[in-house]
Short mmCIF file of C-alpha atoms in Angstrom, two decimals:
data_model
loop_
_atom_site.label_atom_id
_atom_site.label_comp_id
_atom_site.label_asym_id
_atom_site.label_seq_id
_atom_site.Cartn_x
_atom_site.Cartn_y
_atom_site.Cartn_z
CA MET A 1 -15.67 14.53 -0.79
CA ILE A 2 -15.02 11.78 -3.28
CA ALA A 3 -18.46 10.42 -2.58
CA GLU A 4 -20.34 13.39 -3.54
CA GLU A 5 -18.25 13.66 -6.53
CA LEU A 6 -18.32 10.72 -7.70
CA GLY A 7 -20.83 9.07 -6.06
CA PHE A 8 -20.85 4.89 -5.67
CA ALA A 9 -19.11 4.13 -8.54
CA GLY A 10 -16.22 6.44 -7.79
CA VAL A 11 -16.30 4.92 -4.13
CA VAL A 12 -15.93 1.66 -4.56
CA THR A 13 -12.98 2.07 -7.54
CA VAL A 14 -11.55 3.55 -4.22
CA ILE A 15 -12.03 1.40 -1.99
CA VAL A 16 -11.01 -1.94 -5.07
CA LEU A 17 -7.67 0.50 -5.80
CA PHE A 18 -6.41 -0.39 -2.29
CA ALA A 19 -7.66 -3.93 -2.15
CA VAL A 20 -5.43 -4.02 -5.11
CA LEU A 21 -2.45 -2.13 -3.45
CA VAL A 22 -2.68 -3.92 -0.34
CA GLN A 23 -2.96 -7.29 -2.43
CA ARG A 24 0.00 -6.81 -4.84
CA ALA A 25 1.92 -5.37 -1.56
CA PHE A 26 1.91 -8.80 0.39
CA ALA A 27 2.73 -10.48 -3.43
CA VAL A 28 5.55 -8.87 -3.56
CA GLY A 29 6.64 -9.76 0.47
CA ARG A 30 5.50 -13.42 -0.66
CA GLN A 31 7.85 -13.16 -3.39
CA ALA A 32 10.51 -11.71 -1.51
CA LEU A 33 10.19 -14.93 1.41
CA GLN A 34 10.19 -17.29 -1.69
CA LEU A 35 13.86 -15.77 -2.89
CA ASP A 36 15.49 -16.10 0.72
CA ARG A 37 14.86 -12.06 0.98
CA PRO A 38 13.08 -12.42 4.98
CA TYR A 39 14.01 -8.99 5.51
CA ALA A 40 12.08 -7.29 2.43
CA ALA A 41 9.30 -10.11 2.51
CA LEU A 42 9.11 -8.25 6.52
CA VAL A 43 9.27 -4.23 5.01
CA ALA A 44 6.68 -4.75 2.03
CA GLN A 45 3.63 -6.13 4.03
CA GLY A 46 4.57 -4.48 6.76
CA ILE A 47 3.61 -1.20 3.97
CA GLY A 48 0.54 -3.04 2.81
CA MET A 49 -0.64 -2.87 6.47
CA TRP A 50 0.24 -0.01 6.71
CA ILE A 51 -1.67 1.05 4.11
CA GLY A 52 -4.62 -1.07 4.19
CA VAL A 53 -5.46 -0.60 7.85
CA GLN A 54 -4.80 3.67 7.83
CA ALA A 55 -7.64 3.29 5.00
CA PHE A 56 -10.23 1.27 6.66
CA ILE A 57 -9.85 3.83 10.02
CA ASN A 58 -10.06 6.59 7.28
CA MET A 59 -12.82 4.95 5.44
CA GLY A 60 -14.71 3.64 8.80
CA VAL A 61 -14.45 7.37 10.41
CA ASN A 62 -15.80 8.68 7.05
CA MET A 63 -18.41 6.43 7.75
CA GLY A 64 -19.07 7.31 10.76
CA LEU A 65 -18.14 3.45 12.20
CA LEU A 66 -15.09 4.48 14.48
CA PRO A 67 -14.43 7.54 16.58
CA THR A 68 -12.13 9.51 14.47
CA LYS A 69 -8.20 9.42 15.12
CA GLY A 70 -6.71 12.54 12.79
CA LEU A 71 -5.70 9.33 10.00
CA THR A 72 -5.27 11.06 6.29
CA LEU A 73 -6.71 8.38 3.43
CA PRO A 74 -3.41 7.58 2.02
CA LEU A 75 -2.25 8.62 -1.35
CA MET A 76 -5.56 10.82 -1.13
CA SER A 77 -5.69 13.32 1.79
CA PHE A 78 -4.17 16.63 0.85
CA GLY A 79 -1.02 17.55 4.40
CA GLY A 80 2.91 17.61 3.71
CA SER A 81 4.23 14.67 5.72
CA GLY A 82 1.32 12.00 5.67
CA ILE A 83 1.44 12.57 1.67
CA VAL A 84 5.74 12.50 2.28
CA ALA A 85 5.53 8.90 4.41
CA ASN A 86 2.96 7.90 2.06
CA CYS A 87 4.96 8.30 -0.99
CA VAL A 88 8.43 7.20 0.92
CA ALA A 89 6.58 3.61 1.93
CA ILE A 90 5.55 3.05 -2.17
CA ALA A 91 9.22 3.71 -3.12
CA VAL A 92 10.60 1.51 -0.68
CA LEU A 93 7.63 -1.13 -1.91
CA LEU A 94 9.11 -0.57 -5.80
CA ARG A 95 12.34 -1.59 -4.72
CA VAL A 96 11.88 -4.39 -3.04
CA ASP A 97 9.34 -5.54 -6.25
CA TRP A 98 12.50 -4.18 -8.24
CA GLU A 99 14.99 -6.28 -6.38
CA ASN A 100 12.74 -9.57 -6.44
CA ARG A 101 13.03 -9.10 -10.44
CA GLN A 102 16.11 -9.30 -10.19
CA LEU A 103 16.88 -11.55 -8.20
CA MET A 104 14.90 -13.66 -10.47
CA ARG A 105 16.59 -12.92 -14.01
CA GLY A 106 19.59 -14.18 -12.49
CA LEU A 107 20.92 -10.36 -11.88
CA PRO A 108 22.51 -9.34 -8.43
CA ALA A 109 20.01 -6.85 -7.29
#
């Protein structure tokens, strides 16, 4: 649907935004690991993998390269439980980042 409405530029923009989101999730995870918070690091990297793999599979299915799996495009496809789960995951990722920033400032998290 995005390709029909926005064309090639819209598709490239969506792919780049997902890549930036996944890259940032891994950066938050690396930062948590440097701050000696291994659980938070694994949570952040797991959320990044979850969103990245789900987006990759959805895009592959839409291009006809992968068999249909029924996965929604994170943060874009309609559906009650899918969008809620993705929003909760993003909220957890933002919390890990906030705690990292608090620790880097020397404040208690």
